[in-house]
Amino acid sequence: MAAAKKAVLGPLVGAVDQGTSSTRFLVFNSKTAELLSHHQVEIKQEFPREGWVEQDPKEILQSVYECIEKTCEKLGQLNIDISNIKAIGVSNQRETTVVWDKLTGEPLYNAVAAPVSPGPSDPVAVVPSGSSVPAAGTSSVWLDLRTQSTVENLSKRIPGNNNFVKSKTGLPLSTYFSAVKLRWLLDNVRKVQRAVEEDRALFGTIDSWLIWSLTGGANGGVHCTDVTNASRTMLFNIHSLEWDKELCEFFEIPMKILPNVRSSSEIYGLMKAGALEGVPISGCLGDQSAALVGQMCFQDGQAKNTYGTGCFLLCNTGRKCVFSEHGLLTTVAYKLGRDKPVYYALEGSVAIAGAVIRWLRDNLGIIQTSEEIEKLAKEVGTSYGCYFVPAFSGLYAPYWEPSARGIICGLTQFTNKCHIAFAALEAVCFQTREILDAMNRDCGIPLSHLQVDGGMTNNKILMQLQADILYIPVVKPSMPETTALGAAMAAGAAEGVGVWSLEPEDLSAVTMERFEPQINAEESEIRYSTWKKAVMKSVGWVTTQSSESGDPSIFCSLPLGFFIVSSMVMLIGARYISGIP
């Protein structure tokens, strides 16, 4: 990974890759796209209540500074002059919501996550055991489920024949996106309410929090976001590329706390501290858009799938919005310059991919490390009819079914942990196929191959299974850090930096590893249809009331009429026994 121990000629570009499980800083040669050095720091996730996922924004910021300093030290050991770093890009976990005090720079609550996955380029996340009480100064992470009742109340206010939220944002009303998390904070956290009333509050996703802090914070920090992150808030009109007044009024969000929306490639501000003080921050992309750019999917119909704790499949639809009729999201892919056109994408997400491996390790204990899953699966080479639907927090695209829960079915007395391990890997591939099928129906152009990246792509059994189940080739770049690469490309190409050309003839050729289908089409279809049957068995396991309240009382599951009748019987019985007339 590291370059030879000699000075590197030519400009370099750094990239912050901030995911839910870790933060990394990576430095690339802008002429060859070679990764020269990097450093990674793990980030804690906090689970103060079931279904709540939070992170400390100050810990996230400190991890960025640490990664930058350590990477610069490593470059020095390689005799690489850090003054060659001409720009920095930011790629971040999307939807995760932060509100902070613009006068003190202090977060007003933890970062609240979207309902849980690490960043796409993260390996399978390692979540510390145990949970902790939320401290002042946290963000709302993307897999957090506390806003389900908020969503249900809001949905009642949308006319059945006029879903203006989806038509303006490309998104369904869901716990997943930032607006409902921000609404929850405004409704439930007094410190946030007071700061808004006193005009001290700023809102942002992780990119906004980092750019504001890195460019000076309370001393002149730049409060901005890019179009890709803004498009995931449910407050942003993806047609006009502006915050939407009607949407902000619907969610009752004061527009004064929102960041300025910029393109994905322009100078936002300069680093104000640390080893790279004075270097411009000039690229910003949500993690999935960054991976799309890093995979160089610049043509209509090109698609990539990123395998991390979750899976995210994006298909570039060009300069037109394609609205899905099959449960996918319409989102902004990128806008690589202030005066450049905006490009759109269809997106489908699998909430539980690498997370199912972590579950087998941490909850069932059938593996000690995440890497062991490949060895177990290889021992048997089949699931022996076992199917695993890991709907731990409901089904996402293309179903959007919150009542679903995880199941393992098709078990026999011969099933062992190896078969379950194999079924877990198959589950990732089946879920990807469901999204790809939906994309094919929406776009009308079947994919000829799928480009892949992310930590899980190191698992060769998984990649071969994916090719078999999709029945098309799966193509993996030899340099897997496509998310960080995309952020670096955007930063280096920005006007005023100009060290990275995005012209097709100038883009570096990337060597690829290719996985071809090795089973016949009929077998692939039989396995897929059985999977669909298993998915249907997972639906309808929970009701909103029981999952939201967390009340273990038996009465929360009894019909009201039975509860009333039984209470009357007990009351009459008590009066009879006591002799009261």
PDB file of N, CA and C in Angstrom, residues 248-305:
ATOM      1  N   CYS A 248     -39.926  22.515   4.691  1.00  0.00           N
ATOM      2  CA  CYS A 248     -39.508  22.993   6.015  1.00  0.00           C
ATOM      3  C   CYS A 248     -40.716  23.348   6.876  1.00  0.00           C
ATOM      4  N   GLU A 249     -41.751  23.891   6.254  1.00  0.00           N
ATOM      5  CA  GLU A 249     -42.973  24.200   7.010  1.00  0.00           C
ATOM      6  C   GLU A 249     -43.694  22.915   7.416  1.00  0.00           C
ATOM      7  N   PHE A 250     -43.691  21.911   6.533  1.00  0.00           N
ATOM      8  CA  PHE A 250     -44.335  20.641   6.841  1.00  0.00           C
ATOM      9  C   PHE A 250     -43.681  19.976   8.056  1.00  0.00           C
ATOM     10  N   PHE A 251     -42.347  19.962   8.083  1.00  0.00           N
ATOM     11  CA  PHE A 251     -41.614  19.354   9.201  1.00  0.00           C
ATOM     12  C   PHE A 251     -41.416  20.332  10.362  1.00  0.00           C
ATOM     13  N   GLU A 252     -41.835  21.582  10.167  1.00  0.00           N
ATOM     14  CA  GLU A 252     -41.670  22.638  11.172  1.00  0.00           C
ATOM     15  C   GLU A 252     -40.201  22.810  11.562  1.00  0.00           C
ATOM     16  N   ILE A 253     -39.362  22.929  10.519  1.00  0.00           N
ATOM     17  CA  ILE A 253     -37.929  23.129  10.705  1.00  0.00           C
ATOM     18  C   ILE A 253     -37.597  24.578  10.352  1.00  0.00           C
ATOM     19  N   PRO A 254     -37.017  25.354  11.268  1.00  0.00           N
ATOM     20  CA  PRO A 254     -36.631  26.730  10.936  1.00  0.00           C
ATOM     21  C   PRO A 254     -35.486  26.745   9.919  1.00  0.00           C
ATOM     22  N   MET A 255     -35.687  27.427   8.796  1.00  0.00           N
ATOM     23  CA  MET A 255     -34.698  27.403   7.723  1.00  0.00           C
ATOM     24  C   MET A 255     -33.389  28.087   8.116  1.00  0.00           C
ATOM     25  N   LYS A 256     -33.434  28.938   9.141  1.00  0.00           N
ATOM     26  CA  LYS A 256     -32.231  29.679   9.541  1.00  0.00           C
ATOM     27  C   LYS A 256     -31.137  28.768  10.102  1.00  0.00           C
ATOM     28  N   ILE A 257     -31.493  27.547  10.511  1.00  0.00           N
ATOM     29  CA  ILE A 257     -30.473  26.657  11.089  1.00  0.00           C
ATOM     30  C   ILE A 257     -29.826  25.759  10.033  1.00  0.00           C
ATOM     31  N   LEU A 258     -30.300  25.818   8.777  1.00  0.00           N
ATOM     32  CA  LEU A 258     -29.818  24.926   7.725  1.00  0.00           C
ATOM     33  C   LEU A 258     -28.521  25.440   7.110  1.00  0.00           C
ATOM     34  N   PRO A 259     -27.637  24.557   6.666  1.00  0.00           N
ATOM     35  CA  PRO A 259     -26.383  24.995   6.040  1.00  0.00           C
ATOM     36  C   PRO A 259     -26.611  25.482   4.604  1.00  0.00           C
ATOM     37  N   ASN A 260     -25.679  26.276   4.092  1.00  0.00           N
ATOM     38  CA  ASN A 260     -25.703  26.668   2.684  1.00  0.00           C
ATOM     39  C   ASN A 260     -25.382  25.455   1.824  1.00  0.00           C
ATOM     40  N   VAL A 261     -26.107  25.303   0.719  1.00  0.00           N
ATOM     41  CA  VAL A 261     -25.906  24.140  -0.156  1.00  0.00           C
ATOM     42  C   VAL A 261     -24.953  24.527  -1.282  1.00  0.00           C
ATOM     43  N   ARG A 262     -23.891  23.746  -1.441  1.00  0.00           N
ATOM     44  CA  ARG A 262     -22.861  24.011  -2.457  1.00  0.00           C
ATOM     45  C   ARG A 262     -22.733  22.795  -3.368  1.00  0.00           C
ATOM     46  N   SER A 263     -21.933  22.933  -4.405  1.00  0.00           N
ATOM     47  CA  SER A 263     -21.659  21.787  -5.274  1.00  0.00           C
ATOM     48  C   SER A 263     -20.737  20.815  -4.545  1.00  0.00           C
ATOM     49  N   SER A 264     -20.476  19.671  -5.159  1.00  0.00           N
ATOM     50  CA  SER A 264     -19.633  18.644  -4.532  1.00  0.00           C
ATOM     51  C   SER A 264     -18.151  18.915  -4.747  1.00  0.00           C
ATOM     52  N   SER A 265     -17.823  19.911  -5.581  1.00  0.00           N
ATOM     53  CA  SER A 265     -16.428  20.168  -5.934  1.00  0.00           C
ATOM     54  C   SER A 265     -16.199  21.666  -6.075  1.00  0.00           C
ATOM     55  N   GLU A 266     -15.823  22.312  -4.996  1.00  0.00           N
ATOM     56  CA  GLU A 266     -15.456  23.726  -4.975  1.00  0.00           C
ATOM     57  C   GLU A 266     -14.782  24.013  -3.641  1.00  0.00           C
ATOM     58  N   ILE A 267     -14.049  25.104  -3.566  1.00  0.00           N
ATOM     59  CA  ILE A 267     -13.367  25.429  -2.311  1.00  0.00           C
ATOM     60  C   ILE A 267     -14.382  25.997  -1.326  1.00  0.00           C
ATOM     61  N   TYR A 268     -14.553  25.291  -0.199  1.00  0.00           N
ATOM     62  CA  TYR A 268     -15.489  25.736   0.843  1.00  0.00           C
ATOM     63  C   TYR A 268     -14.792  26.623   1.863  1.00  0.00           C
ATOM     64  N   GLY A 269     -13.546  26.319   2.160  1.00  0.00           N
ATOM     65  CA  GLY A 269     -12.786  27.058   3.162  1.00  0.00           C
ATOM     66  C   GLY A 269     -11.429  26.412   3.342  1.00  0.00           C
ATOM     67  N   LEU A 270     -10.624  26.958   4.233  1.00  0.00           N
ATOM     68  CA  LEU A 270      -9.271  26.457   4.483  1.00  0.00           C
ATOM     69  C   LEU A 270      -9.181  25.818   5.860  1.00  0.00           C
ATOM     70  N   MET A 271      -8.351  24.776   5.961  1.00  0.00           N
ATOM     71  CA  MET A 271      -8.060  24.188   7.269  1.00  0.00           C
ATOM     72  C   MET A 271      -7.450  25.245   8.175  1.00  0.00           C
ATOM     73  N   LYS A 272      -7.941  25.348   9.423  1.00  0.00           N
ATOM     74  CA  LYS A 272      -7.486  26.400  10.330  1.00  0.00           C
ATOM     75  C   LYS A 272      -6.578  25.887  11.450  1.00  0.00           C
ATOM     76  N   ALA A 273      -6.281  24.601  11.454  1.00  0.00           N
ATOM     77  CA  ALA A 273      -5.412  24.064  12.513  1.00  0.00           C
ATOM     78  C   ALA A 273      -4.806  22.751  12.044  1.00  0.00           C
ATOM     79  N   GLY A 274      -3.771  22.322  12.756  1.00  0.00           N
ATOM     80  CA  GLY A 274      -3.176  21.020  12.497  1.00  0.00           C
ATOM     81  C   GLY A 274      -2.086  21.053  11.447  1.00  0.00           C
ATOM     82  N   ALA A 275      -1.606  19.874  11.091  1.00  0.00           N
ATOM     83  CA  ALA A 275      -0.477  19.730  10.168  1.00  0.00           C
ATOM     84  C   ALA A 275      -0.788  20.281   8.786  1.00  0.00           C
ATOM     85  N   LEU A 276      -2.064  20.312   8.416  1.00  0.00           N
ATOM     86  CA  LEU A 276      -2.446  20.764   7.072  1.00  0.00           C
ATOM     87  C   LEU A 276      -3.132  22.129   7.105  1.00  0.00           C
ATOM     88  N   GLU A 277      -2.800  22.939   8.078  1.00  0.00           N
ATOM     89  CA  GLU A 277      -3.365  24.293   8.170  1.00  0.00           C
ATOM     90  C   GLU A 277      -3.132  25.035   6.856  1.00  0.00           C
ATOM     91  N   GLY A 278      -4.188  25.699   6.361  1.00  0.00           N
ATOM     92  CA  GLY A 278      -4.091  26.465   5.134  1.00  0.00           C
ATOM     93  C   GLY A 278      -4.448  25.698   3.877  1.00  0.00           C
ATOM     94  N   VAL A 279      -4.593  24.379   3.965  1.00  0.00           N
ATOM     95  CA  VAL A 279      -4.970  23.562   2.800  1.00  0.00           C
ATOM     96  C   VAL A 279      -6.473  23.697   2.573  1.00  0.00           C
ATOM     97  N   PRO A 280      -6.916  23.915   1.324  1.00  0.00           N
ATOM     98  CA  PRO A 280      -8.354  24.069   1.076  1.00  0.00           C
ATOM     99  C   PRO A 280      -9.123  22.752   1.210  1.00  0.00           C
ATOM    100  N   ILE A 281     -10.312  22.846   1.801  1.00  0.00           N
ATOM    101  CA  ILE A 281     -11.281  21.741   1.758  1.00  0.00           C
ATOM    102  C   ILE A 281     -12.156  22.031   0.548  1.00  0.00           C
ATOM    103  N   SER A 282     -12.081  21.167  -0.462  1.00  0.00           N
ATOM    104  CA  SER A 282     -12.670  21.520  -1.754  1.00  0.00           C
ATOM    105  C   SER A 282     -13.479  20.393  -2.386  1.00  0.00           C
ATOM    106  N   GLY A 283     -13.757  19.355  -1.637  1.00  0.00           N
ATOM    107  CA  GLY A 283     -14.608  18.266  -2.136  1.00  0.00           C
ATOM    108  C   GLY A 283     -15.488  17.759  -1.024  1.00  0.00           C
ATOM    109  N   CYS A 284     -16.748  17.466  -1.339  1.00  0.00           N
ATOM    110  CA  CYS A 284     -17.668  16.940  -0.326  1.00  0.00           C
ATOM    111  C   CYS A 284     -18.710  16.078  -1.030  1.00  0.00           C
ATOM    112  N   LEU A 285     -18.809  14.833  -0.603  1.00  0.00           N
ATOM    113  CA  LEU A 285     -19.779  13.893  -1.163  1.00  0.00           C
ATOM    114  C   LEU A 285     -20.258  12.958  -0.064  1.00  0.00           C
ATOM    115  N   GLY A 286     -21.561  12.686  -0.015  1.00  0.00           N
ATOM    116  CA  GLY A 286     -22.039  11.600   0.822  1.00  0.00           C
ATOM    117  C   GLY A 286     -21.367  10.310   0.402  1.00  0.00           C
ATOM    118  N   ASP A 287     -21.177   9.403   1.344  1.00  0.00           N
ATOM    119  CA  ASP A 287     -20.321   8.236   1.087  1.00  0.00           C
ATOM    120  C   ASP A 287     -20.694   7.453  -0.175  1.00  0.00           C
ATOM    121  N   GLN A 288     -21.983   7.258  -0.428  1.00  0.00           N
ATOM    122  CA  GLN A 288     -22.369   6.458  -1.585  1.00  0.00           C
ATOM    123  C   GLN A 288     -22.107   7.182  -2.904  1.00  0.00           C
ATOM    124  N   SER A 289     -22.328   8.485  -2.919  1.00  0.00           N
ATOM    125  CA  SER A 289     -21.990   9.264  -4.110  1.00  0.00           C
ATOM    126  C   SER A 289     -20.485   9.268  -4.335  1.00  0.00           C
ATOM    127  N   ALA A 290     -19.721   9.350  -3.245  1.00  0.00           N
ATOM    128  CA  ALA A 290     -18.262   9.313  -3.361  1.00  0.00           C
ATOM    129  C   ALA A 290     -17.803   7.993  -3.979  1.00  0.00           C
ATOM    130  N   ALA A 291     -18.421   6.896  -3.574  1.00  0.00           N
ATOM    131  CA  ALA A 291     -18.055   5.593  -4.152  1.00  0.00           C
ATOM    132  C   ALA A 291     -18.424   5.529  -5.627  1.00  0.00           C
ATOM    133  N   LEU A 292     -19.555   6.123  -6.012  1.00  0.00           N
ATOM    134  CA  LEU A 292     -19.962   6.152  -7.418  1.00  0.00           C
ATOM    135  C   LEU A 292     -18.924   6.902  -8.250  1.00  0.00           C
ATOM    136  N   VAL A 293     -18.452   8.052  -7.730  1.00  0.00           N
ATOM    137  CA  VAL A 293     -17.412   8.820  -8.414  1.00  0.00           C
ATOM    138  C   VAL A 293     -16.103   8.036  -8.427  1.00  0.00           C
ATOM    139  N   GLY A 294     -15.739   7.445  -7.284  1.00  0.00           N
ATOM    140  CA  GLY A 294     -14.498   6.686  -7.196  1.00  0.00           C
ATOM    141  C   GLY A 294     -14.476   5.476  -8.118  1.00  0.00           C
ATOM    142  N   GLN A 295     -15.654   4.902  -8.395  1.00  0.00           N
ATOM    143  CA  GLN A 295     -15.757   3.794  -9.355  1.00  0.00           C
ATOM    144  C   GLN A 295     -15.851   4.313 -10.793  1.00  0.00           C
ATOM    145  N   MET A 296     -15.833   5.639 -10.925  1.00  0.00           N
ATOM    146  CA  MET A 296     -15.882   6.302 -12.231  1.00  0.00           C
ATOM    147  C   MET A 296     -17.121   5.916 -13.017  1.00  0.00           C
ATOM    148  N   CYS A 297     -18.258   5.854 -12.310  1.00  0.00           N
ATOM    149  CA  CYS A 297     -19.546   5.553 -12.954  1.00  0.00           C
ATOM    150  C   CYS A 297     -20.160   6.870 -13.442  1.00  0.00           C
ATOM    151  N   PHE A 298     -19.566   7.440 -14.465  1.00  0.00           N
ATOM    152  CA  PHE A 298     -19.992   8.749 -14.962  1.00  0.00           C
ATOM    153  C   PHE A 298     -20.993   8.644 -16.118  1.00  0.00           C
ATOM    154  N   GLN A 299     -21.283   7.426 -16.587  1.00  0.00           N
ATOM    155  CA  GLN A 299     -22.192   7.244 -17.712  1.00  0.00           C
ATOM    156  C   GLN A 299     -23.563   6.773 -17.229  1.00  0.00           C
ATOM    157  N   ASP A 300     -24.610   7.178 -17.975  1.00  0.00           N
ATOM    158  CA  ASP A 300     -25.962   6.687 -17.678  1.00  0.00           C
ATOM    159  C   ASP A 300     -25.964   5.165 -17.639  1.00  0.00           C
ATOM    160  N   GLY A 301     -26.616   4.591 -16.619  1.00  0.00           N
ATOM    161  CA  GLY A 301     -26.763   3.142 -16.558  1.00  0.00           C
ATOM    162  C   GLY A 301     -25.632   2.419 -15.862  1.00  0.00           C
ATOM    163  N   GLN A 302     -24.530   3.119 -15.523  1.00  0.00           N
ATOM    164  CA  GLN A 302     -23.459   2.464 -14.764  1.00  0.00           C
ATOM    165  C   GLN A 302     -23.869   2.387 -13.299  1.00  0.00           C
ATOM    166  N   ALA A 303     -23.544   1.269 -12.656  1.00  0.00           N
ATOM    167  CA  ALA A 303     -23.972   1.057 -11.267  1.00  0.00           C
ATOM    168  C   ALA A 303     -22.846   0.468 -10.449  1.00  0.00           C
ATOM    169  N   LYS A 304     -22.898   0.759  -9.150  1.00  0.00           N
ATOM    170  CA  LYS A 304     -21.942   0.170  -8.213  1.00  0.00           C
ATOM    171  C   LYS A 304     -22.686  -0.282  -6.965  1.00  0.00           C
ATOM    172  N   ASN A 305     -22.157  -1.303  -6.322  1.00  0.00           N
ATOM    173  CA  ASN A 305     -22.689  -1.750  -5.032  1.00  0.00           C
ATOM    174  C   ASN A 305     -21.567  -1.718  -4.013  1.00  0.00           C
TER     175      ASN A 305
END
